[in-house]
Amino acid sequence: MKFLHRGLYALILSVLFANTLSAEYLYKDEVIFNPKFNESVEELGAELYQKTGISLRLLMLKELPHDKKNIVEYEKEVMKNFSTPTVLLTFSEMDSQVDILAYPTSLYEYFDKRQVLSPISSPVQAFVIALLNFDFSDMSSGGTILPLLAQKAKKGEVLGKYSGAMFNGYADIAEQIAKSKGIELEHAVGSANQTSILIVKTLFYGIILIGIYMYIKRKLHLKRQANNE
């Protein structure tokens, strides 16, 4: 009987210890619960920390605590738990919010927060939107999270969309930090997949631009004909 109690105690300790290890860089996960997702984040996060001394942590929340007014307030509270230079990438499903908080603030020098959180994925898309709105004041693009989160997902594929979008953003931040530090990451996602997506989107929005051009050209032609008559 004592042996059983000892075995159960050892099992509980091993499970708790394993959970502690797995929660190092995927600091909190109330949404995905996918071992492969966990493993990918842990591998990339551990390598980044080993080579740069910067902890990049991902928080996947179901919903923000009711005593927190916004996601930034929550991040500032969580940040108190860390003693090393830390970047928090936080997603709250029910609140539909994503944010990045870095401490110390000098860490923002190593990655482009505005680009990562841009709702626009490509320069071509940014140009088309600016053209349609007749506003070229903000042409920021290159978003690696929000464009994916904005896509419609079939029933049963929502968690896949969340994990894909958030890991895409996590990897983007990690690779930017690594590049700023002059190092390479073995577990980096790389730009091959993003390049393929960019090519497809460039072709797609290129066709839209041609359509807009032909439409405007025809309108001007009809207007000239009407004036001549």
mmCIF file with all atom_site columns, C-alpha atoms in Angstrom:
data_model
loop_
_atom_site.group_PDB
_atom_site.id
_atom_site.type_symbol
_atom_site.label_atom_id
_atom_site.label_alt_id
_atom_site.label_comp_id
_atom_site.label_asym_id
_atom_site.label_entity_id
_atom_site.label_seq_id
_atom_site.pdbx_PDB_ins_code
_atom_site.Cartn_x
_atom_site.Cartn_y
_atom_site.Cartn_z
_atom_site.occupancy
_atom_site.B_iso_or_equiv
_atom_site.pdbx_formal_charge
_atom_site.auth_seq_id
_atom_site.auth_comp_id
_atom_site.auth_asym_id
_atom_site.auth_atom_id
_atom_site.pdbx_PDB_model_num
ATOM 1   C CA . MET A 1 1   ? 0.000   0.000  0.000   1.00 0.00 ? 1   MET A CA 1
ATOM 2   C CA . LYS A 1 2   ? 2.853   2.347  0.887   1.00 0.00 ? 2   LYS A CA 1
ATOM 3   C CA . PHE A 1 3   ? 4.438   1.432  -2.425  1.00 0.00 ? 3   PHE A CA 1
ATOM 4   C CA . LEU A 1 4   ? 1.268   2.476  -4.247  1.00 0.00 ? 4   LEU A CA 1
ATOM 5   C CA . HIS A 1 5   ? 1.152   5.765  -2.386  1.00 0.00 ? 5   HIS A CA 1
ATOM 6   C CA . ARG A 1 6   ? 4.793   6.426  -3.208  1.00 0.00 ? 6   ARG A CA 1
ATOM 7   C CA . GLY A 1 7   ? 4.238   5.533  -6.854  1.00 0.00 ? 7   GLY A CA 1
ATOM 8   C CA . LEU A 1 8   ? 1.218   7.829  -7.070  1.00 0.00 ? 8   LEU A CA 1
ATOM 9   C CA . TYR A 1 9   ? 3.159   10.633 -5.392  1.00 0.00 ? 9   TYR A CA 1
ATOM 10  C CA . ALA A 1 10  ? 6.049   10.190 -7.816  1.00 0.00 ? 10  ALA A CA 1
ATOM 11  C CA . LEU A 1 11  ? 3.641   10.209 -10.765 1.00 0.00 ? 11  LEU A CA 1
ATOM 12  C CA . ILE A 1 12  ? 2.021   13.447 -9.584  1.00 0.00 ? 12  ILE A CA 1
ATOM 13  C CA . LEU A 1 13  ? 5.431   15.071 -9.150  1.00 0.00 ? 13  LEU A CA 1
ATOM 14  C CA . SER A 1 14  ? 6.568   13.978 -12.598 1.00 0.00 ? 14  SER A CA 1
ATOM 15  C CA . VAL A 1 15  ? 3.386   15.341 -14.210 1.00 0.00 ? 15  VAL A CA 1
ATOM 16  C CA . LEU A 1 16  ? 3.733   18.651 -12.379 1.00 0.00 ? 16  LEU A CA 1
ATOM 17  C CA . PHE A 1 17  ? 7.393   18.873 -13.318 1.00 0.00 ? 17  PHE A CA 1
ATOM 18  C CA . ALA A 1 18  ? 6.610   18.148 -16.971 1.00 0.00 ? 18  ALA A CA 1
ATOM 19  C CA . ASN A 1 19  ? 3.908   20.811 -16.996 1.00 0.00 ? 19  ASN A CA 1
ATOM 20  C CA . THR A 1 20  ? 6.352   23.316 -15.481 1.00 0.00 ? 20  THR A CA 1
ATOM 21  C CA . LEU A 1 21  ? 8.838   22.622 -18.233 1.00 0.00 ? 21  LEU A CA 1
ATOM 22  C CA . SER A 1 22  ? 6.270   22.823 -21.002 1.00 0.00 ? 22  SER A CA 1
ATOM 23  C CA . ALA A 1 23  ? 4.971   26.159 -19.709 1.00 0.00 ? 23  ALA A CA 1
ATOM 24  C CA . GLU A 1 24  ? 8.303   27.957 -20.081 1.00 0.00 ? 24  GLU A CA 1
ATOM 25  C CA . TYR A 1 25  ? 7.621   29.780 -23.361 1.00 0.00 ? 25  TYR A CA 1
ATOM 26  C CA . LEU A 1 26  ? 4.029   28.793 -24.057 1.00 0.00 ? 26  LEU A CA 1
ATOM 27  C CA . TYR A 1 27  ? 3.460   30.425 -20.707 1.00 0.00 ? 27  TYR A CA 1
ATOM 28  C CA . LYS A 1 28  ? -0.300  29.976 -20.644 1.00 0.00 ? 28  LYS A CA 1
ATOM 29  C CA . ASP A 1 29  ? -2.599  28.041 -22.956 1.00 0.00 ? 29  ASP A CA 1
ATOM 30  C CA . GLU A 1 30  ? -6.346  28.092 -22.340 1.00 0.00 ? 30  GLU A CA 1
ATOM 31  C CA . VAL A 1 31  ? -7.255  27.653 -26.010 1.00 0.00 ? 31  VAL A CA 1
ATOM 32  C CA . ILE A 1 32  ? -5.182  25.247 -28.132 1.00 0.00 ? 32  ILE A CA 1
ATOM 33  C CA . PHE A 1 33  ? -4.098  22.305 -25.915 1.00 0.00 ? 33  PHE A CA 1
ATOM 34  C CA . ASN A 1 34  ? -2.121  20.798 -28.787 1.00 0.00 ? 34  ASN A CA 1
ATOM 35  C CA . PRO A 1 35  ? 1.147   18.986 -27.865 1.00 0.00 ? 35  PRO A CA 1
ATOM 36  C CA . LYS A 1 36  ? 2.672   19.708 -31.278 1.00 0.00 ? 36  LYS A CA 1
ATOM 37  C CA . PHE A 1 37  ? 1.911   23.419 -30.963 1.00 0.00 ? 37  PHE A CA 1
ATOM 38  C CA . ASN A 1 38  ? 3.384   23.403 -27.464 1.00 0.00 ? 38  ASN A CA 1
ATOM 39  C CA . GLU A 1 39  ? 6.518   21.621 -28.661 1.00 0.00 ? 39  GLU A CA 1
ATOM 40  C CA . SER A 1 40  ? 7.070   24.018 -31.572 1.00 0.00 ? 40  SER A CA 1
ATOM 41  C CA . VAL A 1 41  ? 6.793   27.085 -29.346 1.00 0.00 ? 41  VAL A CA 1
ATOM 42  C CA . GLU A 1 42  ? 9.060   25.565 -26.705 1.00 0.00 ? 42  GLU A CA 1
ATOM 43  C CA . GLU A 1 43  ? 11.776  24.615 -29.200 1.00 0.00 ? 43  GLU A CA 1
ATOM 44  C CA . LEU A 1 44  ? 11.885  28.023 -30.833 1.00 0.00 ? 44  LEU A CA 1
ATOM 45  C CA . GLY A 1 45  ? 11.580  29.918 -27.554 1.00 0.00 ? 45  GLY A CA 1
ATOM 46  C CA . ALA A 1 46  ? 14.318  27.874 -25.859 1.00 0.00 ? 46  ALA A CA 1
ATOM 47  C CA . GLU A 1 47  ? 16.721  28.367 -28.757 1.00 0.00 ? 47  GLU A CA 1
ATOM 48  C CA . LEU A 1 48  ? 16.065  32.103 -28.895 1.00 0.00 ? 48  LEU A CA 1
ATOM 49  C CA . TYR A 1 49  ? 16.691  32.462 -25.157 1.00 0.00 ? 49  TYR A CA 1
ATOM 50  C CA . GLN A 1 50  ? 19.832  30.329 -25.284 1.00 0.00 ? 50  GLN A CA 1
ATOM 51  C CA . LYS A 1 51  ? 21.338  32.456 -28.058 1.00 0.00 ? 51  LYS A CA 1
ATOM 52  C CA . THR A 1 52  ? 20.107  35.944 -27.088 1.00 0.00 ? 52  THR A CA 1
ATOM 53  C CA . GLY A 1 53  ? 19.111  35.894 -23.413 1.00 0.00 ? 53  GLY A CA 1
ATOM 54  C CA . ILE A 1 54  ? 15.644  37.172 -24.406 1.00 0.00 ? 54  ILE A CA 1
ATOM 55  C CA . SER A 1 55  ? 12.552  35.232 -23.358 1.00 0.00 ? 55  SER A CA 1
ATOM 56  C CA . LEU A 1 56  ? 9.732   35.290 -25.894 1.00 0.00 ? 56  LEU A CA 1
ATOM 57  C CA . ARG A 1 57  ? 6.594   34.030 -24.191 1.00 0.00 ? 57  ARG A CA 1
ATOM 58  C CA . LEU A 1 58  ? 3.204   33.268 -25.691 1.00 0.00 ? 58  LEU A CA 1
ATOM 59  C CA . LEU A 1 59  ? -0.048  33.589 -23.753 1.00 0.00 ? 59  LEU A CA 1
ATOM 60  C CA . MET A 1 60  ? -3.209  32.035 -25.200 1.00 0.00 ? 60  MET A CA 1
ATOM 61  C CA . LEU A 1 61  ? -6.175  33.205 -23.123 1.00 0.00 ? 61  LEU A CA 1
ATOM 62  C CA . LYS A 1 62  ? -9.794  32.181 -23.362 1.00 0.00 ? 62  LYS A CA 1
ATOM 63  C CA . GLU A 1 63  ? -10.802 35.533 -21.921 1.00 0.00 ? 63  GLU A CA 1
ATOM 64  C CA . LEU A 1 64  ? -9.181  38.399 -20.045 1.00 0.00 ? 64  LEU A CA 1
ATOM 65  C CA . PRO A 1 65  ? -9.739  38.415 -16.261 1.00 0.00 ? 65  PRO A CA 1
ATOM 66  C CA . HIS A 1 66  ? -12.757 40.522 -15.341 1.00 0.00 ? 66  HIS A CA 1
ATOM 67  C CA . ASP A 1 67  ? -10.653 42.783 -13.125 1.00 0.00 ? 67  ASP A CA 1
ATOM 68  C CA . LYS A 1 68  ? -8.490  43.819 -16.085 1.00 0.00 ? 68  LYS A CA 1
ATOM 69  C CA . LYS A 1 69  ? -9.679  46.683 -18.264 1.00 0.00 ? 69  LYS A CA 1
ATOM 70  C CA . ASN A 1 70  ? -7.636  45.715 -21.306 1.00 0.00 ? 70  ASN A CA 1
ATOM 71  C CA . ILE A 1 71  ? -5.009  43.321 -22.596 1.00 0.00 ? 71  ILE A CA 1
ATOM 72  C CA . VAL A 1 72  ? -2.092  45.701 -21.891 1.00 0.00 ? 72  VAL A CA 1
ATOM 73  C CA . GLU A 1 73  ? -3.062  45.965 -18.225 1.00 0.00 ? 73  GLU A CA 1
ATOM 74  C CA . TYR A 1 74  ? -3.114  42.171 -18.031 1.00 0.00 ? 74  TYR A CA 1
ATOM 75  C CA . GLU A 1 75  ? 0.296   41.886 -19.713 1.00 0.00 ? 75  GLU A CA 1
ATOM 76  C CA . LYS A 1 76  ? 1.852   44.380 -17.303 1.00 0.00 ? 76  LYS A CA 1
ATOM 77  C CA . GLU A 1 77  ? 0.607   42.282 -14.389 1.00 0.00 ? 77  GLU A CA 1
ATOM 78  C CA . VAL A 1 78  ? 1.998   39.059 -15.877 1.00 0.00 ? 78  VAL A CA 1
ATOM 79  C CA . MET A 1 79  ? 5.313   40.727 -16.699 1.00 0.00 ? 79  MET A CA 1
ATOM 80  C CA . LYS A 1 80  ? 5.993   41.100 -12.965 1.00 0.00 ? 80  LYS A CA 1
ATOM 81  C CA . ASN A 1 81  ? 6.597   37.331 -12.831 1.00 0.00 ? 81  ASN A CA 1
ATOM 82  C CA . PHE A 1 82  ? 9.748   37.496 -14.970 1.00 0.00 ? 82  PHE A CA 1
ATOM 83  C CA . SER A 1 83  ? 13.258  38.630 -14.097 1.00 0.00 ? 83  SER A CA 1
ATOM 84  C CA . THR A 1 84  ? 14.848  38.188 -17.543 1.00 0.00 ? 84  THR A CA 1
ATOM 85  C CA . PRO A 1 85  ? 14.332  40.463 -20.577 1.00 0.00 ? 85  PRO A CA 1
ATOM 86  C CA . THR A 1 86  ? 10.935  39.334 -21.835 1.00 0.00 ? 86  THR A CA 1
ATOM 87  C CA . VAL A 1 87  ? 8.625   39.828 -24.791 1.00 0.00 ? 87  VAL A CA 1
ATOM 88  C CA . LEU A 1 88  ? 5.002   38.799 -24.276 1.00 0.00 ? 88  LEU A CA 1
ATOM 89  C CA . LEU A 1 89  ? 2.791   37.916 -27.229 1.00 0.00 ? 89  LEU A CA 1
ATOM 90  C CA . THR A 1 90  ? -0.771  37.673 -25.906 1.00 0.00 ? 90  THR A CA 1
ATOM 91  C CA . PHE A 1 91  ? -3.996  36.506 -27.533 1.00 0.00 ? 91  PHE A CA 1
ATOM 92  C CA . SER A 1 92  ? -7.457  36.602 -25.936 1.00 0.00 ? 92  SER A CA 1
ATOM 93  C CA . GLU A 1 93  ? -10.047 34.622 -27.885 1.00 0.00 ? 93  GLU A CA 1
ATOM 94  C CA . MET A 1 94  ? -13.304 35.970 -26.424 1.00 0.00 ? 94  MET A CA 1
ATOM 95  C CA . ASP A 1 95  ? -12.019 39.556 -26.373 1.00 0.00 ? 95  ASP A CA 1
ATOM 96  C CA . SER A 1 96  ? -10.645 39.283 -29.949 1.00 0.00 ? 96  SER A CA 1
ATOM 97  C CA . GLN A 1 97  ? -7.453  41.038 -28.876 1.00 0.00 ? 97  GLN A CA 1
ATOM 98  C CA . VAL A 1 98  ? -3.781  40.515 -29.662 1.00 0.00 ? 98  VAL A CA 1
ATOM 99  C CA . ASP A 1 99  ? -0.881  42.522 -28.252 1.00 0.00 ? 99  ASP A CA 1
ATOM 100 C CA . ILE A 1 100 ? 2.882   42.496 -27.755 1.00 0.00 ? 100 ILE A CA 1
ATOM 101 C CA . LEU A 1 101 ? 4.545   43.904 -24.648 1.00 0.00 ? 101 LEU A CA 1
ATOM 102 C CA . ALA A 1 102 ? 8.321   44.059 -24.128 1.00 0.00 ? 102 ALA A CA 1
ATOM 103 C CA . TYR A 1 103 ? 10.310  44.759 -20.975 1.00 0.00 ? 103 TYR A CA 1
ATOM 104 C CA . PRO A 1 104 ? 12.648  46.489 -20.879 1.00 0.00 ? 104 PRO A CA 1
ATOM 105 C CA . THR A 1 105 ? 11.314  48.760 -23.609 1.00 0.00 ? 105 THR A CA 1
ATOM 106 C CA . SER A 1 106 ? 14.707  48.691 -25.334 1.00 0.00 ? 106 SER A CA 1
ATOM 107 C CA . LEU A 1 107 ? 13.688  45.250 -26.675 1.00 0.00 ? 107 LEU A CA 1
ATOM 108 C CA . TYR A 1 108 ? 11.393  46.989 -29.173 1.00 0.00 ? 108 TYR A CA 1
ATOM 109 C CA . GLU A 1 109 ? 14.559  47.921 -31.061 1.00 0.00 ? 109 GLU A CA 1
ATOM 110 C CA . TYR A 1 110 ? 14.959  44.287 -32.094 1.00 0.00 ? 110 TYR A CA 1
ATOM 111 C CA . PHE A 1 111 ? 11.568  43.790 -33.768 1.00 0.00 ? 111 PHE A CA 1
ATOM 112 C CA . ASP A 1 112 ? 8.848   45.826 -35.468 1.00 0.00 ? 112 ASP A CA 1
ATOM 113 C CA . LYS A 1 113 ? 5.719   45.593 -33.325 1.00 0.00 ? 113 LYS A CA 1
ATOM 114 C CA . ARG A 1 114 ? 3.649   47.690 -35.730 1.00 0.00 ? 114 ARG A CA 1
ATOM 115 C CA . GLN A 1 115 ? 4.520   45.429 -38.655 1.00 0.00 ? 115 GLN A CA 1
ATOM 116 C CA . VAL A 1 116 ? 3.810   42.188 -36.770 1.00 0.00 ? 116 VAL A CA 1
ATOM 117 C CA . LEU A 1 117 ? 0.386   43.469 -35.647 1.00 0.00 ? 117 LEU A CA 1
ATOM 118 C CA . SER A 1 118 ? -0.545  45.105 -38.944 1.00 0.00 ? 118 SER A CA 1
ATOM 119 C CA . PRO A 1 119 ? -3.973  43.957 -40.214 1.00 0.00 ? 119 PRO A CA 1
ATOM 120 C CA . ILE A 1 120 ? -2.546  44.104 -43.741 1.00 0.00 ? 120 ILE A CA 1
ATOM 121 C CA . SER A 1 121 ? -0.306  41.312 -44.965 1.00 0.00 ? 121 SER A CA 1
ATOM 122 C CA . SER A 1 122 ? 1.347   42.665 -48.137 1.00 0.00 ? 122 SER A CA 1
ATOM 123 C CA . PRO A 1 123 ? 2.428   46.037 -49.627 1.00 0.00 ? 123 PRO A CA 1
ATOM 124 C CA . VAL A 1 124 ? 0.194   45.361 -52.625 1.00 0.00 ? 124 VAL A CA 1
ATOM 125 C CA . GLN A 1 125 ? -2.823  44.921 -50.365 1.00 0.00 ? 125 GLN A CA 1
ATOM 126 C CA . ALA A 1 126 ? -1.910  48.115 -48.497 1.00 0.00 ? 126 ALA A CA 1
ATOM 127 C CA . PHE A 1 127 ? -1.726  50.016 -51.796 1.00 0.00 ? 127 PHE A CA 1
ATOM 128 C CA . VAL A 1 128 ? -5.094  48.676 -52.986 1.00 0.00 ? 128 VAL A CA 1
ATOM 129 C CA . ILE A 1 129 ? -6.785  49.615 -49.701 1.00 0.00 ? 129 ILE A CA 1
ATOM 130 C CA . ALA A 1 130 ? -5.182  53.088 -49.777 1.00 0.00 ? 130 ALA A CA 1
ATOM 131 C CA . LEU A 1 131 ? -6.291  53.515 -53.398 1.00 0.00 ? 131 LEU A CA 1
ATOM 132 C CA . LEU A 1 132 ? -9.875  52.528 -52.640 1.00 0.00 ? 132 LEU A CA 1
ATOM 133 C CA . ASN A 1 133 ? -9.998  54.864 -49.629 1.00 0.00 ? 133 ASN A CA 1
ATOM 134 C CA . PHE A 1 134 ? -8.041  57.676 -51.346 1.00 0.00 ? 134 PHE A CA 1
ATOM 135 C CA . ASP A 1 135 ? -5.788  57.788 -48.267 1.00 0.00 ? 135 ASP A CA 1
ATOM 136 C CA . PHE A 1 136 ? -2.071  57.047 -48.602 1.00 0.00 ? 136 PHE A CA 1
ATOM 137 C CA . SER A 1 137 ? -1.076  58.347 -45.158 1.00 0.00 ? 137 SER A CA 1
ATOM 138 C CA . ASP A 1 138 ? -0.589  54.853 -43.720 1.00 0.00 ? 138 ASP A CA 1
ATOM 139 C CA . MET A 1 139 ? 0.891   52.170 -45.976 1.00 0.00 ? 139 MET A CA 1
ATOM 140 C CA . SER A 1 140 ? 2.083   49.831 -43.211 1.00 0.00 ? 140 SER A CA 1
ATOM 141 C CA . SER A 1 141 ? 1.871   46.118 -44.006 1.00 0.00 ? 141 SER A CA 1
ATOM 142 C CA . GLY A 1 142 ? 3.571   42.782 -43.344 1.00 0.00 ? 142 GLY A CA 1
ATOM 143 C CA . GLY A 1 143 ? 1.186   41.621 -40.624 1.00 0.00 ? 143 GLY A CA 1
ATOM 144 C CA . THR A 1 144 ? 1.811   38.007 -39.656 1.00 0.00 ? 144 THR A CA 1
ATOM 145 C CA . ILE A 1 145 ? -1.047  37.475 -37.153 1.00 0.00 ? 145 ILE A CA 1
ATOM 146 C CA . LEU A 1 146 ? -4.196  39.531 -37.782 1.00 0.00 ? 146 LEU A CA 1
ATOM 147 C CA . PRO A 1 147 ? -4.566  38.703 -41.520 1.00 0.00 ? 147 PRO A CA 1
ATOM 148 C CA . LEU A 1 148 ? -4.663  35.003 -40.617 1.00 0.00 ? 148 LEU A CA 1
ATOM 149 C CA . LEU A 1 149 ? -7.019  35.521 -37.660 1.00 0.00 ? 149 LEU A CA 1
ATOM 150 C CA . ALA A 1 150 ? -9.357  37.498 -39.915 1.00 0.00 ? 150 ALA A CA 1
ATOM 151 C CA . GLN A 1 151 ? -9.780  34.597 -42.321 1.00 0.00 ? 151 GLN A CA 1
ATOM 152 C CA . LYS A 1 152 ? -12.965 32.564 -42.073 1.00 0.00 ? 152 LYS A CA 1
ATOM 153 C CA . ALA A 1 153 ? -12.504 29.035 -40.807 1.00 0.00 ? 153 ALA A CA 1
ATOM 154 C CA . LYS A 1 154 ? -14.766 26.043 -41.257 1.00 0.00 ? 154 LYS A CA 1
ATOM 155 C CA . LYS A 1 155 ? -16.302 24.348 -38.248 1.00 0.00 ? 155 LYS A CA 1
ATOM 156 C CA . GLY A 1 156 ? -13.617 22.360 -36.494 1.00 0.00 ? 156 GLY A CA 1
ATOM 157 C CA . GLU A 1 157 ? -10.764 24.382 -37.996 1.00 0.00 ? 157 GLU A CA 1
ATOM 158 C CA . VAL A 1 158 ? -10.906 27.414 -35.712 1.00 0.00 ? 158 VAL A CA 1
ATOM 159 C CA . LEU A 1 159 ? -8.230  26.162 -33.326 1.00 0.00 ? 159 LEU A CA 1
ATOM 160 C CA . GLY A 1 160 ? -5.995  25.426 -36.302 1.00 0.00 ? 160 GLY A CA 1
ATOM 161 C CA . LYS A 1 161 ? -6.446  29.016 -37.444 1.00 0.00 ? 161 LYS A CA 1
ATOM 162 C CA . TYR A 1 162 ? -5.577  30.328 -33.970 1.00 0.00 ? 162 TYR A CA 1
ATOM 163 C CA . SER A 1 163 ? -2.482  28.156 -33.597 1.00 0.00 ? 163 SER A CA 1
ATOM 164 C CA . GLY A 1 164 ? -1.291  28.921 -37.136 1.00 0.00 ? 164 GLY A CA 1
ATOM 165 C CA . ALA A 1 165 ? -1.739  32.677 -36.742 1.00 0.00 ? 165 ALA A CA 1
ATOM 166 C CA . MET A 1 166 ? -0.151  32.919 -33.309 1.00 0.00 ? 166 MET A CA 1
ATOM 167 C CA . PHE A 1 167 ? 2.812   30.686 -34.097 1.00 0.00 ? 167 PHE A CA 1
ATOM 168 C CA . ASN A 1 168 ? 3.334   32.653 -37.312 1.00 0.00 ? 168 ASN A CA 1
ATOM 169 C CA . GLY A 1 169 ? 3.547   35.853 -35.269 1.00 0.00 ? 169 GLY A CA 1
ATOM 170 C CA . TYR A 1 170 ? 5.674   34.203 -32.573 1.00 0.00 ? 170 TYR A CA 1
ATOM 171 C CA . ALA A 1 171 ? 8.152   32.972 -35.179 1.00 0.00 ? 171 ALA A CA 1
ATOM 172 C CA . ASP A 1 172 ? 8.188   36.374 -36.887 1.00 0.00 ? 172 ASP A CA 1
ATOM 173 C CA . ILE A 1 173 ? 9.170   38.116 -33.639 1.00 0.00 ? 173 ILE A CA 1
ATOM 174 C CA . ALA A 1 174 ? 11.786  35.464 -32.833 1.00 0.00 ? 174 ALA A CA 1
ATOM 175 C CA . GLU A 1 175 ? 13.369  35.686 -36.267 1.00 0.00 ? 175 GLU A CA 1
ATOM 176 C CA . GLN A 1 176 ? 13.447  39.490 -36.201 1.00 0.00 ? 176 GLN A CA 1
ATOM 177 C CA . ILE A 1 177 ? 15.171  39.456 -32.800 1.00 0.00 ? 177 ILE A CA 1
ATOM 178 C CA . ALA A 1 178 ? 17.655  36.856 -34.025 1.00 0.00 ? 178 ALA A CA 1
ATOM 179 C CA . LYS A 1 179 ? 18.410  38.862 -37.162 1.00 0.00 ? 179 LYS A CA 1
ATOM 180 C CA . SER A 1 180 ? 18.921  42.035 -35.114 1.00 0.00 ? 180 SER A CA 1
ATOM 181 C CA . LYS A 1 181 ? 21.366  40.109 -32.922 1.00 0.00 ? 181 LYS A CA 1
ATOM 182 C CA . GLY A 1 182 ? 23.177  38.667 -35.932 1.00 0.00 ? 182 GLY A CA 1
ATOM 183 C CA . ILE A 1 183 ? 22.376  35.016 -35.200 1.00 0.00 ? 183 ILE A CA 1
ATOM 184 C CA . GLU A 1 184 ? 20.543  32.194 -36.946 1.00 0.00 ? 184 GLU A CA 1
ATOM 185 C CA . LEU A 1 185 ? 17.824  30.013 -35.451 1.00 0.00 ? 185 LEU A CA 1
ATOM 186 C CA . GLU A 1 186 ? 17.752  26.332 -36.354 1.00 0.00 ? 186 GLU A CA 1
ATOM 187 C CA . HIS A 1 187 ? 14.039  26.168 -35.515 1.00 0.00 ? 187 HIS A CA 1
ATOM 188 C CA . ALA A 1 188 ? 13.149  29.276 -37.496 1.00 0.00 ? 188 ALA A CA 1
ATOM 189 C CA . VAL A 1 189 ? 10.177  28.984 -39.825 1.00 0.00 ? 189 VAL A CA 1
ATOM 190 C CA . GLY A 1 190 ? 12.024  30.865 -42.559 1.00 0.00 ? 190 GLY A CA 1
ATOM 191 C CA . SER A 1 191 ? 10.641  33.063 -45.311 1.00 0.00 ? 191 SER A CA 1
ATOM 192 C CA . ALA A 1 192 ? 9.907   30.379 -47.928 1.00 0.00 ? 192 ALA A CA 1
ATOM 193 C CA . ASN A 1 193 ? 6.287   29.904 -46.929 1.00 0.00 ? 193 ASN A CA 1
ATOM 194 C CA . GLN A 1 194 ? 5.698   33.636 -46.470 1.00 0.00 ? 194 GLN A CA 1
ATOM 195 C CA . THR A 1 195 ? 7.248   34.304 -49.882 1.00 0.00 ? 195 THR A CA 1
ATOM 196 C CA . SER A 1 196 ? 4.881   31.840 -51.549 1.00 0.00 ? 196 SER A CA 1
ATOM 197 C CA . ILE A 1 197 ? 1.888   33.486 -49.873 1.00 0.00 ? 197 ILE A CA 1
ATOM 198 C CA . LEU A 1 198 ? 3.161   36.926 -50.880 1.00 0.00 ? 198 LEU A CA 1
ATOM 199 C CA . ILE A 1 199 ? 3.480   35.851 -54.531 1.00 0.00 ? 199 ILE A CA 1
ATOM 200 C CA . VAL A 1 200 ? -0.083  34.535 -54.594 1.00 0.00 ? 200 VAL A CA 1
ATOM 201 C CA . LYS A 1 201 ? -1.414  37.689 -52.945 1.00 0.00 ? 201 LYS A CA 1
ATOM 202 C CA . THR A 1 202 ? 0.611   39.902 -55.270 1.00 0.00 ? 202 THR A CA 1
ATOM 203 C CA . LEU A 1 203 ? -0.923  38.170 -58.293 1.00 0.00 ? 203 LEU A CA 1
ATOM 204 C CA . PHE A 1 204 ? -4.401  38.400 -56.769 1.00 0.00 ? 204 PHE A CA 1
ATOM 205 C CA . TYR A 1 205 ? -4.205  42.089 -55.928 1.00 0.00 ? 205 TYR A CA 1
ATOM 206 C CA . GLY A 1 206 ? -2.414  42.755 -59.199 1.00 0.00 ? 206 GLY A CA 1
ATOM 207 C CA . ILE A 1 207 ? -5.493  41.483 -61.019 1.00 0.00 ? 207 ILE A CA 1
ATOM 208 C CA . ILE A 1 208 ? -7.659  43.755 -58.858 1.00 0.00 ? 208 ILE A CA 1
ATOM 209 C CA . LEU A 1 209 ? -5.450  46.747 -59.708 1.00 0.00 ? 209 LEU A CA 1
ATOM 210 C CA . ILE A 1 210 ? -5.702  45.982 -63.419 1.00 0.00 ? 210 ILE A CA 1
ATOM 211 C CA . GLY A 1 211 ? -9.478  45.757 -63.052 1.00 0.00 ? 211 GLY A CA 1
ATOM 212 C CA . ILE A 1 212 ? -9.605  49.119 -61.272 1.00 0.00 ? 212 ILE A CA 1
ATOM 213 C CA . TYR A 1 213 ? -7.374  50.668 -63.937 1.00 0.00 ? 213 TYR A CA 1
ATOM 214 C CA . MET A 1 214 ? -9.552  49.333 -66.774 1.00 0.00 ? 214 MET A CA 1
ATOM 215 C CA . TYR A 1 215 ? -12.700 50.534 -64.992 1.00 0.00 ? 215 TYR A CA 1
ATOM 216 C CA . ILE A 1 216 ? -11.324 54.077 -64.531 1.00 0.00 ? 216 ILE A CA 1
ATOM 217 C CA . LYS A 1 217 ? -10.010 54.132 -68.097 1.00 0.00 ? 217 LYS A CA 1
ATOM 218 C CA . ARG A 1 218 ? -13.424 53.148 -69.488 1.00 0.00 ? 218 ARG A CA 1
ATOM 219 C CA . LYS A 1 219 ? -15.195 55.743 -67.320 1.00 0.00 ? 219 LYS A CA 1
ATOM 220 C CA . LEU A 1 220 ? -12.872 58.474 -68.572 1.00 0.00 ? 220 LEU A CA 1
ATOM 221 C CA . HIS A 1 221 ? -13.361 57.305 -72.163 1.00 0.00 ? 221 HIS A CA 1
ATOM 222 C CA . LEU A 1 222 ? -17.158 57.413 -71.854 1.00 0.00 ? 222 LEU A CA 1
ATOM 223 C CA . LYS A 1 223 ? -16.953 60.847 -70.225 1.00 0.00 ? 223 LYS A CA 1
ATOM 224 C CA . ARG A 1 224 ? -14.839 62.200 -73.119 1.00 0.00 ? 224 ARG A CA 1
ATOM 225 C CA . GLN A 1 225 ? -17.325 60.776 -75.633 1.00 0.00 ? 225 GLN A CA 1
ATOM 226 C CA . ALA A 1 226 ? -20.196 62.445 -73.820 1.00 0.00 ? 226 ALA A CA 1
ATOM 227 C CA . ASN A 1 227 ? -18.358 65.794 -73.773 1.00 0.00 ? 227 ASN A CA 1
ATOM 228 C CA . ASN A 1 228 ? -17.517 65.536 -77.486 1.00 0.00 ? 228 ASN A CA 1
ATOM 229 C CA . GLU A 1 229 ? -21.151 64.881 -78.356 1.00 0.00 ? 229 GLU A CA 1
#
